[in-house]
XYZ file of C-alpha atoms in Angstrom:
649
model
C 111.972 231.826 41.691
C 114.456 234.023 40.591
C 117.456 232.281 41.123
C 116.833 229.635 39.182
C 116.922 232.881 36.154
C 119.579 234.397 34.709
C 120.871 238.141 35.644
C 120.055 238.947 31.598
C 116.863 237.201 31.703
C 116.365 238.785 34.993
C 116.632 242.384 33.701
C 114.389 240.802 30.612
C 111.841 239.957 32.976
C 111.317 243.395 35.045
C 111.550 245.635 31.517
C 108.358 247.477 30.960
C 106.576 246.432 28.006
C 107.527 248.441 25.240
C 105.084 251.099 24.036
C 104.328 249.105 20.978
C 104.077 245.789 22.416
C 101.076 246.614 25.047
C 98.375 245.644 22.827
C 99.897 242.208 22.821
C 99.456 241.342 26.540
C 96.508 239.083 27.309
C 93.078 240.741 28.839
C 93.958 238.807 32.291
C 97.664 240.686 32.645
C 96.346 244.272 31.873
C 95.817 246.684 33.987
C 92.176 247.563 34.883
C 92.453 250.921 33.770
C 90.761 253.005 30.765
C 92.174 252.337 27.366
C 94.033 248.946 28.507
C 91.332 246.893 29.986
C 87.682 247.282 32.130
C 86.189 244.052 31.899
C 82.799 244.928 32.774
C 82.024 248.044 31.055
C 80.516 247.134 27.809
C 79.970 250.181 26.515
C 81.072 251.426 23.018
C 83.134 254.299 22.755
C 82.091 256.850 20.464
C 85.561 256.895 18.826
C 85.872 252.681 18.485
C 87.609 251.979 15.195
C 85.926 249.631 13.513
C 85.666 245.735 14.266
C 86.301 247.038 18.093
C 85.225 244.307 20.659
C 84.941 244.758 24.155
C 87.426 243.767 26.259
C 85.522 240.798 28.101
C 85.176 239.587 24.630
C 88.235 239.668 23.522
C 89.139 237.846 27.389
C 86.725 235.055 26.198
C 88.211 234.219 23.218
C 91.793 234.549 24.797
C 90.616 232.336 27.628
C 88.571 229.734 25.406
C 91.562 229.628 22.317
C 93.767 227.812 25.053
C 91.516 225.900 26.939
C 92.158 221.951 26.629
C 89.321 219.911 24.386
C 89.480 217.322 26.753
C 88.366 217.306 30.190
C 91.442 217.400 32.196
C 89.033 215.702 35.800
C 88.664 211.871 36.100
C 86.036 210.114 37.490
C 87.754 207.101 38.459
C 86.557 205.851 42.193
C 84.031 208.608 42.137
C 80.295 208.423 42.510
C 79.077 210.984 39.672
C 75.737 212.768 39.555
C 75.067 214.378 36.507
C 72.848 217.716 36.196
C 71.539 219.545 33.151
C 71.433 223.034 33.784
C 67.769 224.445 32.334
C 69.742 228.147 31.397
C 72.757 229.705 32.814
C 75.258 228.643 35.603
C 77.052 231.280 37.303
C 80.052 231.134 39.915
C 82.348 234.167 41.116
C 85.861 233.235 41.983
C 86.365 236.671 43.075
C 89.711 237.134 41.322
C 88.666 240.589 39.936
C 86.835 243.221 41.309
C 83.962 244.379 39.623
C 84.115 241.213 37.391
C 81.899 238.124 37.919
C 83.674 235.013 36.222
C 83.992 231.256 37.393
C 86.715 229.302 39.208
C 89.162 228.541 36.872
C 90.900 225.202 36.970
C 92.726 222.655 35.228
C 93.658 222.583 31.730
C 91.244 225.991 31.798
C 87.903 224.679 32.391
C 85.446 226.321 34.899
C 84.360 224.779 37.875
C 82.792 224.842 41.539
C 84.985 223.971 44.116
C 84.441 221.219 46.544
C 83.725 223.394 49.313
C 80.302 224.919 47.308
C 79.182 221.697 47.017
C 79.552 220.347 50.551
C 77.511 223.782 51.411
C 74.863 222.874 49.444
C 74.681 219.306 50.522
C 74.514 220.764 54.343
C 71.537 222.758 53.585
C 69.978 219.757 52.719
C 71.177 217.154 54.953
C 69.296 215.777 57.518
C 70.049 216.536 60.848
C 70.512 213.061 62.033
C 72.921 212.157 59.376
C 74.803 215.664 59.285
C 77.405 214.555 61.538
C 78.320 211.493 59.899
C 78.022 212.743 56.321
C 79.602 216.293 56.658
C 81.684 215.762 59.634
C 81.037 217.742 63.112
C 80.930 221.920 62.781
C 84.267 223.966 64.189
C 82.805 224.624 67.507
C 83.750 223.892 70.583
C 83.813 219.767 71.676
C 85.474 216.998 69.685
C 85.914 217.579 65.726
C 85.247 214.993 63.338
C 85.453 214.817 59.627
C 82.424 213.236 57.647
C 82.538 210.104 55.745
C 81.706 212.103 52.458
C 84.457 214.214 50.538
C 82.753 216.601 47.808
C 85.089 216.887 44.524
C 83.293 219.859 43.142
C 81.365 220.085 40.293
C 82.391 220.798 36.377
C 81.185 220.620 33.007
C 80.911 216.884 31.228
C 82.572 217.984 27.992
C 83.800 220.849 25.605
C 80.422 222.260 24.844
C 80.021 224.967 27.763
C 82.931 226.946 25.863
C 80.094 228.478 24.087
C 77.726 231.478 24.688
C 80.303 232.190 27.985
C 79.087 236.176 27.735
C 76.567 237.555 29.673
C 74.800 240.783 30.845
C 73.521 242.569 33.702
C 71.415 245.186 33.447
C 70.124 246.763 36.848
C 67.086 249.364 35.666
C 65.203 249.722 38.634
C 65.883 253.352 39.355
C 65.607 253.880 35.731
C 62.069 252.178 35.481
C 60.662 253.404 38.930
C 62.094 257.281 38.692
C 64.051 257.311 41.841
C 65.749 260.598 40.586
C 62.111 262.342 39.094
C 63.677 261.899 35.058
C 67.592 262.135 36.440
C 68.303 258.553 36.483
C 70.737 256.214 34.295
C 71.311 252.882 33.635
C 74.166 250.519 32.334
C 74.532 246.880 31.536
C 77.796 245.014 32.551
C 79.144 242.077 31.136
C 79.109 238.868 33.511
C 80.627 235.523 32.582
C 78.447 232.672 32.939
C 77.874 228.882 31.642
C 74.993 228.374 28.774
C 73.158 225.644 29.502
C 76.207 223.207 31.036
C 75.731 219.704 31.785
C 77.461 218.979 35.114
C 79.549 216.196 36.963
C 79.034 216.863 40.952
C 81.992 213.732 42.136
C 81.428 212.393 45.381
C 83.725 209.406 47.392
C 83.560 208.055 50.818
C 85.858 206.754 52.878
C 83.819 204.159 54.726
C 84.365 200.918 52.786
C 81.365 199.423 54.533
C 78.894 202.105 53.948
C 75.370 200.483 52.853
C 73.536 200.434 49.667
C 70.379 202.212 51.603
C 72.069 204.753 52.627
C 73.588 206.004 49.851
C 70.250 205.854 48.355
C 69.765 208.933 51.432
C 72.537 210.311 50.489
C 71.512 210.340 46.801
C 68.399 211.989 47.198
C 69.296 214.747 49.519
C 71.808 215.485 46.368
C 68.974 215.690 44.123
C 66.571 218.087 46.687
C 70.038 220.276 46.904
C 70.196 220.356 43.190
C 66.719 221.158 43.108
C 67.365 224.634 44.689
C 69.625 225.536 42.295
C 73.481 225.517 41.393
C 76.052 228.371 41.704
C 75.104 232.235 41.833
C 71.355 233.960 41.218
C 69.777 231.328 41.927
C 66.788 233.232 43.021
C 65.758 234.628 39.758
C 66.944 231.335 37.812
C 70.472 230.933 37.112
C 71.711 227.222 37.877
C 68.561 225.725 37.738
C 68.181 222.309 36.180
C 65.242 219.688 35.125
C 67.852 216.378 34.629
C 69.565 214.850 37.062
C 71.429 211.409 36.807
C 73.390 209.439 38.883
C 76.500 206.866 38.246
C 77.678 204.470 41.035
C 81.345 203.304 40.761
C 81.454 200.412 43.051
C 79.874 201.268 46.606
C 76.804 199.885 48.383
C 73.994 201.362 45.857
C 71.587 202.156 48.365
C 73.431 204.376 50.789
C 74.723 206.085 47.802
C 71.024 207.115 47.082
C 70.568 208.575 50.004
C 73.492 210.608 49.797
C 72.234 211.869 46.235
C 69.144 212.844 47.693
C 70.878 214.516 50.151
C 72.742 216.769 47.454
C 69.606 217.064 44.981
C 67.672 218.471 48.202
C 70.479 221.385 48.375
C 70.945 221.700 44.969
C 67.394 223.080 44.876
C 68.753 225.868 47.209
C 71.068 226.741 44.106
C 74.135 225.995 43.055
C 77.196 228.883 42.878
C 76.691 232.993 42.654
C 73.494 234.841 42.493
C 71.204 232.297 43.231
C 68.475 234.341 44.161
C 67.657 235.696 41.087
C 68.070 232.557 39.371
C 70.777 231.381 38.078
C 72.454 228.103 39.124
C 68.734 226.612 39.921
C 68.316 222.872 38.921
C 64.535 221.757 37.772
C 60.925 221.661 39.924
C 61.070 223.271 43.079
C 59.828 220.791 45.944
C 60.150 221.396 49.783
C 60.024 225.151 50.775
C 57.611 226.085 47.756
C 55.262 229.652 48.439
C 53.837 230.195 45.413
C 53.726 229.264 42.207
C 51.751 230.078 38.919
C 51.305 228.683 34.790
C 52.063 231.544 32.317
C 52.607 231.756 28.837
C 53.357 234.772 27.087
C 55.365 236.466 23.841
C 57.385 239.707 23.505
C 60.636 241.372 22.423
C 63.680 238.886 23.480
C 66.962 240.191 24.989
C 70.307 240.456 23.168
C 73.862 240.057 24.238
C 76.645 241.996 23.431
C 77.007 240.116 20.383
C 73.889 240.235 19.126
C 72.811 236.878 19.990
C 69.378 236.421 21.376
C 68.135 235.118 24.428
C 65.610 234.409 26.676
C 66.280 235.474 30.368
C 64.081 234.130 32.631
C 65.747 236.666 35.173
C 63.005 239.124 33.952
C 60.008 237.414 36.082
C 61.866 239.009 39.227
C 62.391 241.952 37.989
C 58.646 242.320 37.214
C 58.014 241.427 40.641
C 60.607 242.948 42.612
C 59.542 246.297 40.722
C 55.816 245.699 41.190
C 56.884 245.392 45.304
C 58.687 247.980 45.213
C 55.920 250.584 43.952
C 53.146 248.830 45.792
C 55.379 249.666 49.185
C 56.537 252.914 47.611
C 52.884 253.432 48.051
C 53.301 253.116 51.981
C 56.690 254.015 52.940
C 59.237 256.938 51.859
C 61.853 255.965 50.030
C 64.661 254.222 52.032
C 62.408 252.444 54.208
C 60.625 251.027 50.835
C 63.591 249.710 49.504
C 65.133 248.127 52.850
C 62.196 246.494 53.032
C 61.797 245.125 49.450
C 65.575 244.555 49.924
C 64.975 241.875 52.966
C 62.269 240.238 50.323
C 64.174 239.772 47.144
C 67.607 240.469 48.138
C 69.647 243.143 47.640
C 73.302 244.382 46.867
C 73.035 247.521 47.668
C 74.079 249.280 50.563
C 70.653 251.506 50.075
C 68.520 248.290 50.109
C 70.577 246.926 53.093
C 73.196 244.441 51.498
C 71.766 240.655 52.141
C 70.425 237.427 50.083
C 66.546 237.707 50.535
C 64.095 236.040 52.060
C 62.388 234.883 48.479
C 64.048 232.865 45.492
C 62.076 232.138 42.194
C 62.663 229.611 39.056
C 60.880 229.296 35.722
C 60.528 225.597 35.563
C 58.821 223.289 33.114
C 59.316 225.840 30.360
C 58.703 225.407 26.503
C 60.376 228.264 24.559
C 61.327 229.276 21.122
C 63.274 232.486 19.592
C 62.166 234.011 16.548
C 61.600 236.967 14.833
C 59.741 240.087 13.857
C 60.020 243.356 12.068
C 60.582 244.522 8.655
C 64.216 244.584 6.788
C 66.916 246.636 9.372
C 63.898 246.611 12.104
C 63.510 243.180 12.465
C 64.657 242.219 16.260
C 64.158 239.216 17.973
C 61.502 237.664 19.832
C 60.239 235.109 22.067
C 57.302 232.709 23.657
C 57.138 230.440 25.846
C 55.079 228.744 28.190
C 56.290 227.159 32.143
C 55.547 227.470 35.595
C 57.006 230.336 37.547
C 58.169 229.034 40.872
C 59.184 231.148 44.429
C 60.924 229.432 47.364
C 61.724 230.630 50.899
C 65.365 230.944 51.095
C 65.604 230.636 54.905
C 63.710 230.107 58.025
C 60.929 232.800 58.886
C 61.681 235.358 61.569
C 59.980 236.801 64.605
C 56.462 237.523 63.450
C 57.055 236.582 59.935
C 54.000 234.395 58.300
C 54.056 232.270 55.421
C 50.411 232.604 55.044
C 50.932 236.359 54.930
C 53.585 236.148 52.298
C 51.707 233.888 50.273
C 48.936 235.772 49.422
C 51.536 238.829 49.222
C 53.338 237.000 46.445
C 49.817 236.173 45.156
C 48.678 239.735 45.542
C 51.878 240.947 43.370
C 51.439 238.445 40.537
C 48.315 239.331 39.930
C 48.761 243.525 39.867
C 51.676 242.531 37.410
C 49.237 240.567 35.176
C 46.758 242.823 35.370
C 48.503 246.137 34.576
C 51.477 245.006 32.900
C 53.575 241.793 32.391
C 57.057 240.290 32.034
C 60.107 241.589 30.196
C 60.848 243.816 27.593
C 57.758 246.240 26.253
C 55.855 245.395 29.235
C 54.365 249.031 29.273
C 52.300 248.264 25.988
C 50.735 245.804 24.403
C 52.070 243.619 21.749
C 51.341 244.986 18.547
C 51.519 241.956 16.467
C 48.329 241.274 18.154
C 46.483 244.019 18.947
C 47.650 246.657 16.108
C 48.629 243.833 13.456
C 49.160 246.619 10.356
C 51.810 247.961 12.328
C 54.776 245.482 11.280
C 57.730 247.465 11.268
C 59.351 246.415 14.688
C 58.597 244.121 17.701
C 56.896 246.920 20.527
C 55.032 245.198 23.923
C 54.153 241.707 24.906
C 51.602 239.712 25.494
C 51.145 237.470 28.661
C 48.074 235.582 30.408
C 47.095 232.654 32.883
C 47.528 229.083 31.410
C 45.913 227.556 34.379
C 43.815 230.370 35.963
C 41.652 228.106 37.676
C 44.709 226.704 40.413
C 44.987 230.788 41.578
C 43.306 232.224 43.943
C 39.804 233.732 42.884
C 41.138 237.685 43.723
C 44.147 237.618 42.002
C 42.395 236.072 38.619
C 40.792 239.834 37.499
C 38.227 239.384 35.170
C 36.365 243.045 35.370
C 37.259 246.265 36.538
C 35.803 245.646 39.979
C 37.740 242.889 40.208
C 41.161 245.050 39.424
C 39.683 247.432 42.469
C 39.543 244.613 44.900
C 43.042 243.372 44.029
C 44.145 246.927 44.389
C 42.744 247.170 47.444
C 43.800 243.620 48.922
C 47.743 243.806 47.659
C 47.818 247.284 49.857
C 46.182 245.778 52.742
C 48.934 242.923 52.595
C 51.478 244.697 52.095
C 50.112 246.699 55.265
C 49.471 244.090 57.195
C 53.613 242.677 56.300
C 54.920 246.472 57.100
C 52.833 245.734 60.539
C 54.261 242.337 61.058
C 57.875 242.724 60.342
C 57.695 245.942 62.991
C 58.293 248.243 60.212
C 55.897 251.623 60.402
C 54.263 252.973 57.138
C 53.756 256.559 56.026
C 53.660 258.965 53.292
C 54.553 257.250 49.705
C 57.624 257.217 48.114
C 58.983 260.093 45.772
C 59.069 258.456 43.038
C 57.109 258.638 39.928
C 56.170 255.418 40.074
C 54.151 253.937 43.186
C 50.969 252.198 43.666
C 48.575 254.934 46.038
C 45.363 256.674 44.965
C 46.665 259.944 44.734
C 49.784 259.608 42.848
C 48.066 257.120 39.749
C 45.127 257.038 37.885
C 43.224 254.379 36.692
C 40.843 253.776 32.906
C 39.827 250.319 32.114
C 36.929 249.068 29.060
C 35.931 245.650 27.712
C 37.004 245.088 24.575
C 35.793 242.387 22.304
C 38.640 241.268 20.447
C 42.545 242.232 19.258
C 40.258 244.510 16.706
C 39.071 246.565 19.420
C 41.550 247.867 21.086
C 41.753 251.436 21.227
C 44.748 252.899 23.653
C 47.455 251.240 21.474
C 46.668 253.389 18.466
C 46.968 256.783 20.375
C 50.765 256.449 21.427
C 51.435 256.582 17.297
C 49.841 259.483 17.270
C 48.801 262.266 19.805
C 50.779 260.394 22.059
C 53.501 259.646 20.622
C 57.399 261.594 21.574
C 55.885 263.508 24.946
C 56.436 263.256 28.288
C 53.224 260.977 28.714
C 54.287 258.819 26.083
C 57.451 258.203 26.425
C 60.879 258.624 24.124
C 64.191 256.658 23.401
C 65.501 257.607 26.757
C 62.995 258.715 28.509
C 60.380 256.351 30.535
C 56.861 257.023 29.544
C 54.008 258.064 32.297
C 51.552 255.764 30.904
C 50.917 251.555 30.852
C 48.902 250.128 28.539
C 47.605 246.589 28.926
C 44.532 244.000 27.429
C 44.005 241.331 30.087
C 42.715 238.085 28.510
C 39.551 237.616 30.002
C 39.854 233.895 30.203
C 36.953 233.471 32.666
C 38.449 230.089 33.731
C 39.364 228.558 30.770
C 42.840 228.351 30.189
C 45.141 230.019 27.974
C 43.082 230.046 24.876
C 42.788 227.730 22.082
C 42.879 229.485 19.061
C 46.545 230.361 17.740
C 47.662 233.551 16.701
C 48.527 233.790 13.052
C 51.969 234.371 11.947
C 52.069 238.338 11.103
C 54.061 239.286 7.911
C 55.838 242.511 7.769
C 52.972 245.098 6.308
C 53.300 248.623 5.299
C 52.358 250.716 9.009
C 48.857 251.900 8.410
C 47.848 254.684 9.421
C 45.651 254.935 12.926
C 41.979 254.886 12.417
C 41.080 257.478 14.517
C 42.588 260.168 16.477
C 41.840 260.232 20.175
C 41.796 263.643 20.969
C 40.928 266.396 19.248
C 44.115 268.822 18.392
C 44.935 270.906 15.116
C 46.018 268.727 12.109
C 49.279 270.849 11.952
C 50.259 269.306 15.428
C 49.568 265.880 14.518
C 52.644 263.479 14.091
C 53.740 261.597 11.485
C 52.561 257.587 11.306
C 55.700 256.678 10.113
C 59.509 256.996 11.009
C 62.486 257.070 8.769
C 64.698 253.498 8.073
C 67.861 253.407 9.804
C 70.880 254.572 7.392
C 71.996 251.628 4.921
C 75.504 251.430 6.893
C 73.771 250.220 10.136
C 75.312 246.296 11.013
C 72.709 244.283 12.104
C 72.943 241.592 14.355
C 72.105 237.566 13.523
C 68.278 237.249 14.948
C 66.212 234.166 14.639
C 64.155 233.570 11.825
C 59.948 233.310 11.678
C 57.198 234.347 13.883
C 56.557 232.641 17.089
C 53.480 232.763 19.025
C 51.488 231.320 21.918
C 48.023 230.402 21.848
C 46.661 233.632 22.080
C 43.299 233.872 23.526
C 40.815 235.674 20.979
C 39.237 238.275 23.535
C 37.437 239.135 25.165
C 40.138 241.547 27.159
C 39.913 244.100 29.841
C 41.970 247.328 28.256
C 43.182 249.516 31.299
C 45.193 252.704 31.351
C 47.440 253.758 33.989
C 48.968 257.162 34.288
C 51.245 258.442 36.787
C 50.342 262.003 36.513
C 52.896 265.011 36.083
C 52.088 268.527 35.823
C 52.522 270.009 31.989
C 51.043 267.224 29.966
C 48.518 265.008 32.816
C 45.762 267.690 33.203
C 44.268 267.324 29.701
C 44.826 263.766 29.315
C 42.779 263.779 32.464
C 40.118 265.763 31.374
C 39.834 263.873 28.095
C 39.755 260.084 29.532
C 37.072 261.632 31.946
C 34.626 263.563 29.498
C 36.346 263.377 26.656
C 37.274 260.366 23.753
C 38.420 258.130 26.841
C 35.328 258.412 27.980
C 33.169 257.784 24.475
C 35.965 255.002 24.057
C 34.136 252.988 26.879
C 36.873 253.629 29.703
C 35.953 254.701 33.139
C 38.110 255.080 36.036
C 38.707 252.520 38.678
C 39.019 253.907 41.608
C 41.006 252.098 45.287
């Protein structure tokens, strides 16, 4: 190439840039170095200047200034199936380390490459039409190609150039106390597709083929699809509820049969991470384990910029953690983790690097954003309703059962609904419901059953014997699965964190309505800045949760009101007895007036929050300063006068 330069322009070319021209070289040519360009550290310096971006923002808008409006692919002679993707859609093309962003081709727009596709169409193909569709594998014997050639997938128009940045935020150490209080956490940026409506292109080079079959081929498409799209699919990326199909010109009915082909391995999930989500493409059919109706209401994530969002990625968190300490609660620590790791999948060398043996989706969901909180408090919020889905994302092994794992998955559902929930604030409950004077800022959520009656009767806890049997079942499980996969249990886990009578304790009381809740007012008080409680930065020893007792009814009929923002009141009553001058303030000071705050929805959302009863329980995972008189007081003290009494496993 550099012959056809000039010796000046060739001396032009291999000058350094001048000290005062670096900051003009685009994000992609830098360096990934400190102070010239980390794509996926997010963090703010504590020296930024002001207006400072970080520099996978400022490769977005570099990227997305010169991308071409118009779609630069043509359909012509193509048979196009169109999918709606339900959230994100996330690819890798592995150009950058330590960077997740998509294949990037013509005229600048993202796509999946041929080859993805025709991977997720195997998965799904049937075996007697594998050979003729995909062609013959590169083994030994006489190759063939298939009659099929897969064009890839990309967006149908300009309107994925939005929303492209987005976050991962790994916590589990953090949450679970790997390190006993030594732990940290950072997000990363990730780019990924909002909501993208895709053309997957499709031709075949048998003139002859049939109308019926590519009515197979059609719907193996749409099972394929089904799975899931891209990367994550296992905890919801690339899912999608709308698929469509256009025919060009070729016998209609063999052309559905190819799109049911590629639907059936779509479901598997379409591009990177597909296991905990992303790329995952409407109602899961085939391979299904479990599956569950939930609607619930909290604090809703932000990105980088401030926008809110709704990550469905949370629901395997919630459940990958709950695993984790209910097999902390049987293993030490590696052996906890490998094992959880062969479950949900894990990138970790730790965890044993591999994709999982489960894959989730929230389908059939009905969300909106809002907002709560009072002037430079207000933060964003969240509630939806749907149908949390999990999927086997390969064949069982040895001595592997799917009954087993059923009621495992069952077993960990239920000891997250019981004792906790999904998301953000999960630790407490939402105080726009259960502590309604207290409308400063969004703190806990709120989840319950919307179809209680399709679960199984031990997993649906309506008393505090009920919460000891599921205890007591989900450890048995989890036993009998350590027994099964040939892996030996032992002493738990040190971690602060795990699920084994001698490392938590247990309260729980009835309480009639929101009204009656009693826990939630302590943390403002007695509570409130120790090592029980919680701070900023520090993970709390204590969950608080009020189980609808729905007693196989539903969700509730009766909506929540709208809260307005209210002066905080004050608590009513103060739990345990300490000197006056040791008591802590009710109230906190405003942030200073300088503070920027982010664009958040407007108005209160809500579900249809049931009206009570609930079961109010108490977990602590005892330490040694604090945990003693806390004790002490839940047993014989104002716990106890409260109504709570221990449940025991």
């Amino acid at each position: 190439m550099l012959d056809s330069i000039s010796k000046a322009d060739q001396v032009a070319v291999i000058q350094p840039v001048a000290a005062g021209d670096a900051a003009r070289v685009p994000m992609e040519y830098r360096a990934q170095l400190p102070g010239r360009c980390q794509r996926q550290y997010i963090n703010k310096p504590k020296d930024a200047p002001p207006g400072w971006r970080a520099p996978i923002q400022e490769w977005i808008d570099q990227w997305v200034e010169r991308v071409d409006r118009t779609s630069p692919f043509t359909t012509a002679g193509l048979h196009i199936t169109e999918a709606q993707i339900d959230w994100r859609l996330i690819s890798n093309s592995g150009v950058d380390e330590g960077v997740i962003r998509p294949v990037i081709g013509a005229g600048g727009w993202p796509l999946i490459p041929g080859s993805g596709i025709k991977g997720l169409f195997r998965r799904a193909c049937p075996s007697a039409q594998l050979e003729r569709w995909c062609g013959s594998p590169c083994a030994p014997g006489e190759l063939s190609p298939g009659i099929l050639r897969f064009h890839g997938a990309w967006p149908v128009d300009a309107g994925w150039m939005g929303g492209l940045l987005d976050v991962a935020h790994p916590q589990q150490n953090w949450q679970l106390g790997f390190n006993n209080g030594h732990e940290s956490h950072s997000a990363f940026g990730v780019v990924s597709l909002h909501r993208p409506k895709l053309q997957i292109a499709l031709s075949c080079t048998d003139p002859a083929i049939s109308e019926a079959e590519w009515q197979d081929i059609v719907a193996t498409l749409r099972t394929a699809l089904q799975q899931g799209i891209g990367g994550r699919t296992c905890v919801g990326y690339g899912s999608s509820g709308t698929i469509s199909c256009t025919d060009p010109a070729i016998s209609e009915a063999e052309w559905q049969d190819i799109v049911a082909t590629l639907r059936t391995a779509l479901q598997q999930g379409i591009g990177g991470r597909t296991c905990v989500g992303y790329g995952s493409s409407g109602t899961i059919s085939g391979d299904l384990l479990f599956q569950c109706e939930l609607a619930g209401q909290g604090p809703a994530a932000k990105l980088l910029d401030g926008t809110a969002e709704f990550r469905p990625t949370m629901f395997r968190a919630a459940i990958r953690g709950m695993a984790l300490r209910l097999f902390g609660g049987l293993c030490d620590d590696v052996t906890a983790r490998q094992v959880v790791g062969r479950l949900f999948g894990s990138l970790s060398r730790e965890e044993g690097q591999n994709v999982g043996l489960l894959a989730t989706a929230y389908t059939d969901a009905n969300t909106e954003l809002g907002s709560y909180g009072r002037g430079s408090w207000q933060q964003p919020t969240y509630a939806t309703t749907g149908r949390l889905q999990w999927r086997l994302m390969r064949r069982f092994r040895n001595n592997e059962s799917e009954t087993l794992l059923t009621d495992l998955l069952a077993a960990l559902h239920g000891l997250t609904m019981s004792l906790g929930g999904f998301g953000k604030g999960w630790r407490r409950p939402d105080h726009s419901i259960f502590y309604s004077s207290y409308g400063k800022t969004p703190i806990g959520c709120h989840w319950q059953w919307s179809a209680p009656e399709q679960l199984p009767t031990w997993v649906h806890v309506q008393s505090s014997a009920d919460l000891t049997q599921l205890l007591q079942h989900a450890r048995d499980l989890s036993r009998r699965w350590l027994e099964a996969t040939g892996v030996r249990s032992g002493g738990p886990a040190r971690w602060r964190e795990v699920l084994h009578p001698q490392t938590m304790r247990i309260w729980a009381r009835r309480a009639s309505d929101p009204d009656n809740a009693e826990a939630i007012l302590w943390f403002h008080r007695d509570l409130k800045g120790t090592a029980l409680g919680g701070k900023v930065n520090q993970v709390g020893r204590l969950w608080n949760r009020l189980l609808p007792l729905l007693d196989g009814q539903g969700s509730g009929s009766a909506p929540a009101n709208a809260h307005q923002a209210s002066p905080m009141a004050r608590p009513a009553a103060n739990p345990f007895t300490r000197p006056s001058a040791m008591a802590r303030p009710t109230a906190m000071a405003r942030p200073g007036a300088s503070r920027q705050l982010p664009p958040v929805p407007q108005g209160a959302v809500s579900i249809a929050v049931h009206p009570g009863p609930f079961l109010e329980s108490l977990v602590l995972f005892p330490e040694q300063r604090e945990s003693a008189a806390f004790i002490k007081q839940m047993e014989e003290g104002n716990g106890a006068e409260a109504g709570f009494r221990p449940v025991t496993f």
